[in-house]
Amino acid sequence: MGKYQWCLFFVAGFGWFSDNLWPSTPGLIYTSVTREFNVLGEWMLLGQALGLLVGAVFWGVGCDVWGRRWSFNLTLLITGVFALAAGASPNYYTLCVCVALWSIGVGGNLPVDSAVFLEYVPPSHQYLLTMLSIWWAIGQLTGALVAWPLITNFSCPTTSATCPASLNKGWRYYLFTMGGVMMVMWILRFFVFNLRESPKFLMSRGRDEEAVAVVHRVAAFNGKTSNLTIEHLKEAERLFGSAQGEAAMATSVRATAWRKIRTLDLSHVKPLFATRKLTYSTCLLIILWALIGLAFPLYNAFVTYYLETRGSAVGQISVYTTYRNEVILSVIGVPGALMAGCLVELPILGRRGTLSIFTALTGVFILASTTARTSNSYLAWNCGYSYTSNVMYGVLYALSPEIFPTRTRGTGNAIVATANRVFGLMAPIIAMETSITTSIPIWVAGGIFVAAGLIALLLPFEPRGKASL
C-alpha cells in the first residue's frame, strides 16, 4: 500500500460523496422548486430514479468495454455539467431532464469506483473499501451545510402566497455551488491525479505490455521498483492458460462488448442458485437490496418537506430551523459510517447481526419520529435514524460481495444493484398515489426498513472471520 493507493482512496471517495449528495438533493430543493413552478415534485424524483438505473447499467457495462479510466472520470464530469445546467433551468421540465441526466453520472459512481479501487489495493488493505463509506456521510453533510444558508436566505417567505423566481434563487445557487464542487473533483481526478488504466483490464484486452508499463509507473510513483516483465505474464499464460481460454479471446471493443452481454445469460446466473442454501441466500439478498432501494429514496426525498411541515405543526415554521436540523442529522451520520467497520468484527454481532439490528433500528427511528410533538423530539428521533442508516449502508456494501461466490460475484452484484434501482423507481410512484402532506411516505419507509431488518437476520451465511466463497 503506497502513496498511489492512498491518493486513489481520496479521489475514489469522490464517487461515494456524489452517490449520497445527489440523491439527497431533490429532497433539499423540493419545497423551493414545487413552490416556484407550482408542480408535483414527484416527476423530478422519477427522473432521478430513471437516471440512476440507466447509469448503473450503462457504466457497469462500459467500464468493461472501453476501460476503467474513462468511466472513472466521465461520471463526475457528467454529474457536474448537468447539475450546473439544472441551476439555470427556465422551467420544471428542463429541470427534470437535467436531474435525470446528472443521475446517469451518479449511477455509475459506486460500480466503477469500487472496481477501480479493488484492482489497485493489495488484499491486506481491502477493508478500506468499507471505510470509503465515510465519504458517503460527508457527501450528505456537505449538501446540508451548503443548502442551509443558501435556501434559508434566498427563498420565498413561507407566508407568501406566490413564489416568483426572482425571490427564490436559493435552490439555483445550491445547484451552481455543488455542480461547481463536482467540477473541481473532476479536475482533481483527471488532471491532478491522472488515474492509470487498470492493469487487470489491460490484460483482459490482451495489452500485456501496457499492463506491465502501468505497474512500473505506479511503483515509481510509490518510490519503489517492480521486477514484473512481459515474460512473467507469458509464463503465467503458458502455465494456466489454454487455447480456448483468455489468451485466445478476441480483444476488440466489439468482441469485449459481446462477451459482456453474454455474461448475462443463465449460465452465469445458475451458480448463484446452485444449491438450496445458495438459492436461499441469493433470494434474500435480492429482496434486501430491493426493499432498501425503495425505502431509502422514499424517505430521503420527502424528509425535508416533512421536517418543515412537522415544524409548522408545533409552531416552528422557520426554513432556517429546517435546514439547521438537516445539518445536525448529517453530522450524526459521520460516526455511524466509521463505526460500521468496527461493529462487523464483534463476534456477538458479525455482518449479519449488525445489518439486521441497524436496518430494523433505522425503521424504528423513522416510525417513532411520527409521534414527535415538538421540533426537538422529532430531531432526536431522526438523529438516531441518521446514525443507524449509515451503519446499515456501510455493512450492506461490504456484506454482499463477501457472500456471493467468487466466480459469480460480478453477476450477483449486478443483480442486486438492478433490484435496488428498479425498486427505487417505485418511490416517486408511491408518493404520487399518496398525499405527501401527511406522514404516509414516512410510515411506508419505516415499515419497509423494519421488514428488511428481520429478513437480514435470516441470511444463512456469516462472513465474519471467513474467506469469501
GROMACS .gro file of C-alpha atoms in nm:
model
  469
    1MET     CA    1   0.000   0.000   0.000
    2GLY     CA    2   0.179   0.308  -0.125
    3LYS     CA    3   0.120   0.675  -0.198
    4TYR     CA    4  -0.063   0.598  -0.523
    5GLN     CA    5  -0.318   0.379  -0.345
    6TRP     CA    6  -0.374   0.638  -0.072
    7CYS     CA    7  -0.429   0.908  -0.334
    8LEU     CA    8  -0.672   0.672  -0.504
    9PHE     CA    9  -0.857   0.628  -0.173
   10PHE     CA   10  -0.903   1.005  -0.171
   11VAL     CA   11  -1.023   1.054  -0.530
   12ALA     CA   12  -1.229   0.733  -0.534
   13GLY     CA   13  -1.408   0.872  -0.229
   14PHE     CA   14  -1.550   1.143  -0.456
   15GLY     CA   15  -1.775   0.872  -0.602
   16TRP     CA   16  -1.918   0.785  -0.260
   17PHE     CA   17  -1.953   1.158  -0.191
   18SER     CA   18  -2.154   1.204  -0.510
   19ASP     CA   19  -2.362   0.891  -0.454
   20ASN     CA   20  -2.518   1.036  -0.138
   21LEU     CA   21  -2.509   1.407  -0.220
   22TRP     CA   22  -2.711   1.400  -0.539
   23PRO     CA   23  -2.986   1.151  -0.444
   24SER     CA   24  -3.041   1.377  -0.141
   25THR     CA   25  -3.052   1.694  -0.349
   26PRO     CA   26  -3.412   1.668  -0.478
   27GLY     CA   27  -3.526   1.645  -0.117
   28LEU     CA   28  -3.326   1.954  -0.022
   29ILE     CA   29  -3.468   2.165  -0.305
   30TYR     CA   30  -3.812   2.000  -0.317
   31THR     CA   31  -4.014   2.270  -0.140
   32SER     CA   32  -3.847   2.561  -0.320
   33VAL     CA   33  -3.892   2.401  -0.663
   34THR     CA   34  -4.255   2.298  -0.617
   35ARG     CA   35  -4.350   2.642  -0.484
   36GLU     CA   36  -4.181   2.827  -0.769
   37PHE     CA   37  -4.313   2.613  -1.054
   38ASN     CA   38  -4.638   2.509  -0.880
   39VAL     CA   39  -4.592   2.146  -0.985
   40LEU     CA   40  -4.574   1.794  -0.849
   41GLY     CA   41  -4.219   1.733  -0.732
   42GLU     CA   42  -4.254   1.358  -0.780
   43TRP     CA   43  -4.173   1.388  -1.153
   44MET     CA   44  -3.832   1.523  -1.059
   45LEU     CA   45  -3.785   1.222  -0.830
   46LEU     CA   46  -3.896   0.983  -1.103
   47GLY     CA   47  -3.642   1.136  -1.343
   48GLN     CA   48  -3.373   1.084  -1.081
   49ALA     CA   49  -3.466   0.719  -1.030
   50LEU     CA   50  -3.462   0.652  -1.405
   51GLY     CA   51  -3.124   0.817  -1.441
   52LEU     CA   52  -2.973   0.616  -1.156
   53LEU     CA   53  -3.096   0.291  -1.311
   54VAL     CA   54  -2.962   0.376  -1.657
   55GLY     CA   55  -2.631   0.491  -1.508
   56ALA     CA   56  -2.579   0.173  -1.308
   57VAL     CA   57  -2.632  -0.047  -1.615
   58PHE     CA   58  -2.450   0.174  -1.868
   59TRP     CA   59  -2.135   0.240  -1.669
   60GLY     CA   60  -2.124  -0.116  -1.534
   61VAL     CA   61  -2.101  -0.247  -1.891
   62GLY     CA   62  -1.900   0.046  -2.020
   63CYS     CA   63  -1.608   0.013  -1.779
   64ASP     CA   64  -1.555  -0.342  -1.911
   65VAL     CA   65  -1.568  -0.225  -2.275
   66TRP     CA   66  -1.365   0.096  -2.302
   67GLY     CA   67  -1.187   0.076  -1.970
   68ARG     CA   68  -1.200   0.188  -1.609
   69ARG     CA   69  -1.014   0.515  -1.657
   70TRP     CA   70  -1.263   0.693  -1.882
   71SER     CA   71  -1.564   0.574  -1.686
   72PHE     CA   72  -1.395   0.678  -1.361
   73ASN     CA   73  -1.353   1.033  -1.492
   74LEU     CA   74  -1.665   1.082  -1.703
   75THR     CA   75  -1.917   1.004  -1.425
   76LEU     CA   76  -1.814   1.309  -1.224
   77LEU     CA   77  -1.794   1.531  -1.532
   78ILE     CA   78  -2.146   1.441  -1.645
   79THR     CA   79  -2.282   1.498  -1.295
   80GLY     CA   80  -2.116   1.839  -1.265
   81VAL     CA   81  -2.216   1.965  -1.612
   82PHE     CA   82  -2.584   1.878  -1.580
   83ALA     CA   83  -2.603   1.999  -1.219
   84LEU     CA   84  -2.481   2.339  -1.338
   85ALA     CA   85  -2.730   2.329  -1.625
   86ALA     CA   86  -3.010   2.241  -1.382
   87GLY     CA   87  -2.938   2.557  -1.185
   88ALA     CA   88  -3.022   2.762  -1.494
   89SER     CA   89  -3.342   2.571  -1.577
   90PRO     CA   90  -3.607   2.805  -1.722
   91ASN     CA   91  -3.890   2.564  -1.640
   92TYR     CA   92  -3.974   2.249  -1.448
   93TYR     CA   93  -3.946   2.017  -1.750
   94THR     CA   94  -3.589   2.126  -1.817
   95LEU     CA   95  -3.504   2.073  -1.451
   96CYS     CA   96  -3.644   1.717  -1.457
   97VAL     CA   97  -3.437   1.634  -1.767
   98CYS     CA   98  -3.121   1.772  -1.605
   99VAL     CA   99  -3.190   1.575  -1.286
  100ALA     CA  100  -3.224   1.256  -1.492
  101LEU     CA  101  -2.902   1.328  -1.683
  102TRP     CA  102  -2.690   1.411  -1.378
  103SER     CA  103  -2.828   1.092  -1.219
  104ILE     CA  104  -2.689   0.889  -1.510
  105GLY     CA  105  -2.346   1.006  -1.400
  106VAL     CA  106  -2.421   0.943  -1.032
  107GLY     CA  107  -2.548   0.592  -1.103
  108GLY     CA  108  -2.209   0.478  -1.225
  109ASN     CA  109  -2.002   0.601  -0.932
  110LEU     CA  110  -2.006   0.303  -0.697
  111PRO     CA  111  -1.989   0.024  -0.961
  112VAL     CA  112  -1.692   0.186  -1.136
  113ASP     CA  113  -1.508   0.339  -0.840
  114SER     CA  114  -1.524   0.026  -0.626
  115ALA     CA  115  -1.386  -0.182  -0.916
  116VAL     CA  116  -1.101   0.063  -0.973
  117PHE     CA  117  -1.012   0.075  -0.604
  118LEU     CA  118  -1.016  -0.302  -0.550
  119GLU     CA  119  -0.800  -0.362  -0.858
  120TYR     CA  120  -0.525  -0.138  -0.721
  121VAL     CA  121  -0.513  -0.212  -0.347
  122PRO     CA  122  -0.339  -0.519  -0.202
  123PRO     CA  123  -0.558  -0.785  -0.034
  124SER     CA  124  -0.430  -0.679   0.309
  125HIS     CA  125  -0.596  -0.339   0.266
  126GLN     CA  126  -0.925  -0.435   0.100
  127TYR     CA  127  -1.102  -0.341   0.424
  128LEU     CA  128  -1.055   0.019   0.309
  129LEU     CA  129  -1.346  -0.039   0.071
  130THR     CA  130  -1.574  -0.038   0.375
  131MET     CA  131  -1.401   0.270   0.513
  132LEU     CA  132  -1.479   0.457   0.192
  133SER     CA  133  -1.834   0.490   0.325
  134ILE     CA  134  -1.708   0.785   0.531
  135TRP     CA  135  -1.719   0.983   0.207
  136TRP     CA  136  -2.085   0.883   0.171
  137ALA     CA  137  -2.164   1.051   0.503
  138ILE     CA  138  -1.952   1.355   0.416
  139GLY     CA  139  -2.150   1.398   0.094
  140GLN     CA  140  -2.475   1.424   0.284
  141LEU     CA  141  -2.321   1.663   0.538
  142THR     CA  142  -2.178   1.890   0.269
  143GLY     CA  143  -2.513   1.912   0.091
  144ALA     CA  144  -2.691   2.009   0.411
  145LEU     CA  145  -2.426   2.265   0.507
  146VAL     CA  146  -2.447   2.436   0.168
  147ALA     CA  147  -2.827   2.424   0.147
  148TRP     CA  148  -2.873   2.569   0.496
  149PRO     CA  149  -2.758   2.929   0.428
  150LEU     CA  150  -2.849   2.941   0.059
  151ILE     CA  151  -3.206   2.814   0.073
  152THR     CA  152  -3.273   2.985   0.407
  153ASN     CA  153  -3.167   3.329   0.285
  154PHE     CA  154  -3.265   3.315  -0.081
  155SER     CA  155  -3.609   3.151  -0.084
  156CYS     CA  156  -3.963   3.285  -0.091
  157PRO     CA  157  -4.111   3.369   0.251
  158THR     CA  158  -4.315   3.077   0.382
  159THR     CA  159  -4.610   3.310   0.435
  160SER     CA  160  -4.611   3.428   0.073
  161ALA     CA  161  -4.898   3.314  -0.148
  162THR     CA  162  -4.683   3.329  -0.463
  163CYS     CA  163  -4.321   3.241  -0.523
  164PRO     CA  164  -4.162   3.425  -0.819
  165ALA     CA  165  -3.823   3.308  -0.944
  166SER     CA  166  -3.667   3.645  -0.861
  167LEU     CA  167  -3.728   3.581  -0.489
  168ASN     CA  168  -3.647   3.209  -0.497
  169LYS     CA  169  -3.290   3.170  -0.618
  170GLY     CA  170  -3.161   2.967  -0.323
  171TRP     CA  171  -3.209   2.629  -0.486
  172ARG     CA  172  -3.037   2.755  -0.803
  173TYR     CA  173  -2.742   2.887  -0.602
  174TYR     CA  174  -2.722   2.547  -0.436
  175LEU     CA  175  -2.705   2.362  -0.770
  176PHE     CA  176  -2.445   2.605  -0.904
  177THR     CA  177  -2.234   2.558  -0.591
  178MET     CA  178  -2.249   2.179  -0.576
  179GLY     CA  179  -2.216   2.147  -0.953
  180GLY     CA  180  -1.901   2.355  -0.921
  181VAL     CA  181  -1.774   2.126  -0.645
  182MET     CA  182  -1.821   1.826  -0.875
  183MET     CA  183  -1.625   2.003  -1.150
  184VAL     CA  184  -1.340   2.068  -0.905
  185MET     CA  185  -1.346   1.698  -0.808
  186TRP     CA  186  -1.336   1.603  -1.175
  187ILE     CA  187  -1.035   1.830  -1.231
  188LEU     CA  188  -0.857   1.669  -0.935
  189ARG     CA  189  -0.928   1.324  -1.076
  190PHE     CA  190  -0.847   1.390  -1.439
  191PHE     CA  191  -0.566   1.646  -1.433
  192VAL     CA  192  -0.407   1.622  -1.088
  193PHE     CA  193  -0.423   1.251  -1.002
  194ASN     CA  194  -0.435   1.114  -1.358
  195LEU     CA  195  -0.554   0.759  -1.297
  196ARG     CA  196  -0.368   0.491  -1.490
  197GLU     CA  197  -0.576   0.231  -1.667
  198SER     CA  198  -0.624  -0.080  -1.456
  199PRO     CA  199  -0.358  -0.345  -1.534
  200LYS     CA  200  -0.622  -0.616  -1.494
  201PHE     CA  201  -0.838  -0.452  -1.759
  202LEU     CA  202  -0.541  -0.413  -1.994
  203MET     CA  203  -0.451  -0.781  -1.956
  204SER     CA  204  -0.811  -0.880  -2.026
  205ARG     CA  205  -0.780  -0.694  -2.358
  206GLY     CA  206  -0.451  -0.862  -2.447
  207ARG     CA  207  -0.248  -0.545  -2.384
  208ASP     CA  208   0.011  -0.708  -2.160
  209GLU     CA  209   0.292  -0.465  -2.245
  210GLU     CA  210   0.079  -0.170  -2.137
  211ALA     CA  211  -0.020  -0.351  -1.818
  212VAL     CA  212   0.343  -0.406  -1.725
  213ALA     CA  213   0.421  -0.041  -1.802
  214VAL     CA  214   0.141   0.073  -1.569
  215VAL     CA  215   0.269  -0.146  -1.287
  216HIS     CA  216   0.613   0.010  -1.323
  217ARG     CA  217   0.471   0.364  -1.329
  218VAL     CA  218   0.267   0.302  -1.014
  219ALA     CA  219   0.571   0.151  -0.842
  220ALA     CA  220   0.778   0.456  -0.938
  221PHE     CA  221   0.504   0.687  -0.804
  222ASN     CA  222   0.529   0.497  -0.476
  223GLY     CA  223   0.907   0.531  -0.473
  224LYS     CA  224   0.953   0.159  -0.537
  225THR     CA  225   1.066  -0.064  -0.818
  226SER     CA  226   0.895  -0.367  -0.970
  227ASN     CA  227   1.062  -0.669  -1.133
  228LEU     CA  228   0.748  -0.763  -1.332
  229THR     CA  229   0.820  -0.826  -1.701
  230ILE     CA  230   0.619  -0.932  -2.002
  231GLU     CA  231   0.797  -1.267  -1.981
  232HIS     CA  232   0.639  -1.327  -1.638
  233LEU     CA  233   0.293  -1.278  -1.786
  234LYS     CA  234   0.367  -1.503  -2.081
  235GLU     CA  235   0.495  -1.772  -1.845
  236ALA     CA  236   0.176  -1.749  -1.641
  237GLU     CA  237  -0.022  -1.777  -1.962
  238ARG     CA  238   0.166  -2.092  -2.059
  239LEU     CA  239   0.113  -2.246  -1.715
  240PHE     CA  240  -0.252  -2.156  -1.660
  241GLY     CA  241  -0.392  -2.051  -1.998
  242SER     CA  242  -0.539  -2.259  -2.277
  243ALA     CA  243  -0.614  -2.229  -2.643
  244GLN     CA  244  -0.980  -2.181  -2.561
  245GLY     CA  245  -0.914  -1.962  -2.257
  246GLU     CA  246  -0.847  -1.597  -2.206
  247ALA     CA  247  -0.538  -1.595  -2.428
  248ALA     CA  248  -0.747  -1.697  -2.728
  249MET     CA  249  -1.013  -1.432  -2.678
  250ALA     CA  250  -1.066  -1.157  -2.933
  251THR     CA  251  -0.975  -0.826  -2.776
  252SER     CA  252  -1.159  -0.571  -2.992
  253VAL     CA  253  -1.413  -0.340  -2.834
  254ARG     CA  254  -1.692  -0.518  -3.023
  255ALA     CA  255  -1.577  -0.860  -2.901
  256THR     CA  256  -1.540  -0.736  -2.545
  257ALA     CA  257  -1.889  -0.583  -2.550
  258TRP     CA  258  -2.035  -0.907  -2.685
  259ARG     CA  259  -1.865  -1.111  -2.413
  260LYS     CA  260  -2.007  -0.870  -2.153
  261ILE     CA  261  -2.358  -0.920  -2.290
  262ARG     CA  262  -2.309  -1.296  -2.285
  263THR     CA  263  -2.222  -1.284  -1.914
  264LEU     CA  264  -2.586  -1.204  -1.852
  265ASP     CA  265  -2.705  -1.543  -1.976
  266LEU     CA  266  -2.832  -1.812  -1.741
  267SER     CA  267  -2.501  -1.999  -1.733
  268HIS     CA  268  -2.361  -1.715  -1.522
  269VAL     CA  269  -2.672  -1.682  -1.308
  270LYS     CA  270  -2.727  -2.051  -1.227
  271PRO     CA  271  -2.424  -2.081  -0.992
  272LEU     CA  272  -2.592  -1.827  -0.764
  273PHE     CA  273  -2.870  -2.084  -0.722
  274ALA     CA  274  -2.653  -2.397  -0.740
  275THR     CA  275  -2.764  -2.533  -0.401
  276ARG     CA  276  -3.067  -2.486  -0.184
  277LYS     CA  277  -2.868  -2.277   0.064
  278LEU     CA  278  -2.719  -2.056  -0.207
  279THR     CA  279  -3.061  -2.008  -0.364
  280TYR     CA  280  -3.200  -1.904  -0.027
  281SER     CA  281  -2.912  -1.663   0.033
  282THR     CA  282  -2.925  -1.504  -0.314
  283CYS     CA  283  -3.301  -1.452  -0.299
  284LEU     CA  284  -3.277  -1.289   0.044
  285LEU     CA  285  -3.003  -1.053  -0.076
  286ILE     CA  286  -3.209  -0.952  -0.379
  287ILE     CA  287  -3.508  -0.884  -0.153
  288LEU     CA  288  -3.293  -0.685   0.092
  289TRP     CA  289  -3.144  -0.462  -0.175
  290ALA     CA  290  -3.484  -0.413  -0.337
  291LEU     CA  291  -3.659  -0.315  -0.013
  292ILE     CA  292  -3.382  -0.079   0.094
  293GLY     CA  293  -3.375   0.063  -0.259
  294LEU     CA  294  -3.741   0.151  -0.217
  295ALA     CA  295  -3.740   0.272   0.144
  296PHE     CA  296  -3.435   0.499   0.136
  297PRO     CA  297  -3.535   0.726  -0.157
  298LEU     CA  298  -3.896   0.729  -0.038
  299TYR     CA  299  -3.793   0.868   0.299
  300ASN     CA  300  -3.496   1.075   0.187
  301ALA     CA  301  -3.688   1.254  -0.087
  302PHE     CA  302  -3.956   1.383   0.148
  303VAL     CA  303  -3.776   1.425   0.480
  304THR     CA  304  -3.701   1.795   0.419
  305TYR     CA  305  -4.064   1.868   0.336
  306TYR     CA  306  -4.180   1.664   0.634
  307LEU     CA  307  -3.939   1.842   0.866
  308GLU     CA  308  -4.088   2.172   0.755
  309THR     CA  309  -4.450   2.065   0.789
  310ARG     CA  310  -4.383   1.898   1.125
  311GLY     CA  311  -4.223   2.219   1.243
  312SER     CA  312  -4.533   2.405   1.132
  313ALA     CA  313  -4.749   2.170   1.334
  314VAL     CA  314  -4.565   2.262   1.654
  315GLY     CA  315  -4.546   2.631   1.580
  316GLN     CA  316  -4.199   2.647   1.420
  317ILE     CA  317  -4.218   2.735   1.053
  318SER     CA  318  -3.863   2.864   1.009
  319VAL     CA  319  -3.685   2.743   0.697
  320TYR     CA  320  -3.364   2.818   0.887
  321THR     CA  321  -3.458   2.564   1.156
  322THR     CA  322  -3.544   2.304   0.892
  323TYR     CA  323  -3.204   2.316   0.726
  324ARG     CA  324  -3.021   2.353   1.056
  325ASN     CA  325  -3.176   2.022   1.156
  326GLU     CA  326  -3.064   1.869   0.826
  327VAL     CA  327  -2.706   1.965   0.910
  328ILE     CA  328  -2.733   1.811   1.257
  329LEU     CA  329  -2.866   1.487   1.110
  330SER     CA  330  -2.582   1.476   0.860
  331VAL     CA  331  -2.318   1.529   1.129
  332ILE     CA  332  -2.460   1.237   1.330
  333GLY     CA  333  -2.420   1.011   1.026
  334VAL     CA  334  -2.042   1.052   1.004
  335PRO     CA  335  -1.951   0.844   1.313
  336GLY     CA  336  -2.207   0.585   1.201
  337ALA     CA  337  -2.011   0.526   0.882
  338LEU     CA  338  -1.691   0.480   1.083
  339MET     CA  339  -1.848   0.252   1.343
  340ALA     CA  340  -1.975   0.011   1.079
  341GLY     CA  341  -1.622  -0.120   1.024
  342CYS     CA  342  -1.581  -0.191   1.395
  343LEU     CA  343  -1.919  -0.346   1.472
  344VAL     CA  344  -1.898  -0.611   1.200
  345GLU     CA  345  -1.590  -0.762   1.367
  346LEU     CA  346  -1.763  -0.819   1.701
  347PRO     CA  347  -1.820  -1.196   1.745
  348ILE     CA  348  -2.161  -1.144   1.901
  349LEU     CA  349  -2.284  -0.943   1.601
  350GLY     CA  350  -2.083  -1.006   1.287
  351ARG     CA  351  -2.203  -0.880   0.949
  352ARG     CA  352  -2.542  -1.044   0.962
  353GLY     CA  353  -2.631  -0.935   1.313
  354THR     CA  354  -2.510  -0.579   1.262
  355LEU     CA  355  -2.703  -0.543   0.936
  356SER     CA  356  -3.021  -0.688   1.084
  357ILE     CA  357  -3.017  -0.479   1.401
  358PHE     CA  358  -2.929  -0.148   1.240
  359THR     CA  359  -3.164  -0.190   0.944
  360ALA     CA  360  -3.454  -0.259   1.180
  361LEU     CA  361  -3.349   0.027   1.409
  362THR     CA  362  -3.346   0.258   1.108
  363GLY     CA  363  -3.713   0.178   1.053
  364VAL     CA  364  -3.795   0.205   1.423
  365PHE     CA  365  -3.649   0.555   1.446
  366ILE     CA  366  -3.841   0.663   1.135
  367LEU     CA  367  -4.170   0.531   1.274
  368ALA     CA  368  -4.104   0.679   1.617
  369SER     CA  369  -4.042   1.021   1.461
  370THR     CA  370  -4.408   1.041   1.359
  371THR     CA  371  -4.504   1.053   1.729
  372ALA     CA  372  -4.298   1.366   1.795
  373ARG     CA  373  -4.492   1.668   1.914
  374THR     CA  374  -4.202   1.912   1.939
  375SER     CA  375  -3.930   2.009   1.698
  376ASN     CA  376  -3.658   1.891   1.936
  377SER     CA  377  -3.813   1.548   1.991
  378TYR     CA  378  -3.850   1.500   1.616
  379LEU     CA  379  -3.488   1.596   1.568
  380ALA     CA  380  -3.379   1.348   1.836
  381TRP     CA  381  -3.558   1.058   1.668
  382ASN     CA  382  -3.404   1.146   1.334
  383CYS     CA  383  -3.054   1.169   1.480
  384GLY     CA  384  -3.099   0.803   1.568
  385TYR     CA  385  -3.212   0.733   1.211
  386SER     CA  386  -2.911   0.909   1.063
  387TYR     CA  387  -2.667   0.709   1.273
  388THR     CA  388  -2.826   0.367   1.218
  389SER     CA  389  -2.878   0.415   0.843
  390ASN     CA  390  -2.511   0.498   0.792
  391VAL     CA  391  -2.409   0.185   0.982
  392MET     CA  392  -2.657  -0.014   0.774
  393TYR     CA  393  -2.519   0.101   0.440
  394GLY     CA  394  -2.159   0.055   0.548
  395VAL     CA  395  -2.233  -0.311   0.627
  396LEU     CA  396  -2.456  -0.376   0.325
  397TYR     CA  397  -2.194  -0.261   0.072
  398ALA     CA  398  -1.936  -0.498   0.224
  399LEU     CA  399  -2.159  -0.797   0.306
  400SER     CA  400  -2.298  -0.872  -0.039
  401PRO     CA  401  -1.966  -0.923  -0.224
  402GLU     CA  402  -1.844  -1.143   0.063
  403ILE     CA  403  -2.145  -1.375   0.042
  404PHE     CA  404  -2.153  -1.424  -0.336
  405PRO     CA  405  -1.921  -1.698  -0.472
  406THR     CA  406  -1.610  -1.554  -0.635
  407ARG     CA  407  -1.680  -1.690  -0.982
  408THR     CA  408  -2.022  -1.521  -0.997
  409ARG     CA  409  -1.962  -1.224  -0.768
  410GLY     CA  410  -1.986  -0.969  -1.050
  411THR     CA  411  -2.314  -1.113  -1.175
  412GLY     CA  412  -2.453  -1.127  -0.823
  413ASN     CA  413  -2.361  -0.766  -0.757
  414ALA     CA  414  -2.522  -0.664  -1.085
  415ILE     CA  415  -2.846  -0.842  -0.996
  416VAL     CA  416  -2.882  -0.686  -0.650
  417ALA     CA  417  -2.786  -0.340  -0.780
  418THR     CA  418  -3.050  -0.366  -1.051
  419ALA     CA  419  -3.311  -0.469  -0.796
  420ASN     CA  420  -3.211  -0.169  -0.583
  421ARG     CA  421  -3.252   0.080  -0.870
  422VAL     CA  422  -3.571  -0.073  -1.009
  423PHE     CA  423  -3.742  -0.053  -0.671
  424GLY     CA  424  -3.602   0.298  -0.634
  425LEU     CA  425  -3.821   0.386  -0.933
  426MET     CA  426  -4.127   0.291  -0.729
  427ALA     CA  427  -4.064   0.554  -0.460
  428PRO     CA  428  -4.191   0.856  -0.656
  429ILE     CA  429  -4.477   0.649  -0.797
  430ILE     CA  430  -4.592   0.558  -0.445
  431ALA     CA  431  -4.565   0.921  -0.345
  432MET     CA  432  -4.782   1.022  -0.641
  433GLU     CA  433  -5.058   0.791  -0.521
  434THR     CA  434  -5.049   0.925  -0.164
  435SER     CA  435  -5.053   1.264  -0.001
  436ILE     CA  436  -4.712   1.400   0.084
  437THR     CA  437  -4.875   1.648   0.319
  438THR     CA  438  -4.928   1.358   0.560
  439SER     CA  439  -4.686   1.117   0.722
  440ILE     CA  440  -4.779   0.831   0.487
  441PRO     CA  441  -4.445   0.818   0.297
  442ILE     CA  442  -4.265   0.817   0.632
  443TRP     CA  443  -4.474   0.526   0.765
  444VAL     CA  444  -4.423   0.325   0.447
  445ALA     CA  445  -4.046   0.379   0.452
  446GLY     CA  446  -4.017   0.291   0.821
  447GLY     CA  447  -4.217  -0.028   0.784
  448ILE     CA  448  -4.004  -0.141   0.491
  449PHE     CA  449  -3.681  -0.090   0.687
  450VAL     CA  450  -3.813  -0.294   0.980
  451ALA     CA  451  -3.913  -0.577   0.747
  452ALA     CA  452  -3.573  -0.568   0.577
  453GLY     CA  453  -3.402  -0.591   0.916
  454LEU     CA  454  -3.591  -0.906   1.001
  455ILE     CA  455  -3.509  -1.056   0.663
  456ALA     CA  456  -3.137  -0.982   0.711
  457LEU     CA  457  -3.139  -1.198   1.023
  458LEU     CA  458  -3.242  -1.493   0.805
  459LEU     CA  459  -2.930  -1.481   0.587
  460PRO     CA  460  -2.771  -1.830   0.603
  461PHE     CA  461  -2.408  -1.715   0.575
  462GLU     CA  462  -2.200  -1.517   0.824
  463PRO     CA  463  -1.878  -1.399   0.654
  464ARG     CA  464  -1.704  -1.267   0.966
  465GLY     CA  465  -1.366  -1.435   1.015
  466LYS     CA  466  -1.402  -1.641   0.697
  467ALA     CA  467  -1.259  -1.617   0.349
  468SER     CA  468  -1.504  -1.530   0.073
  469LEU     CA  469  -1.657  -1.827  -0.108
   0.00000   0.00000   0.00000
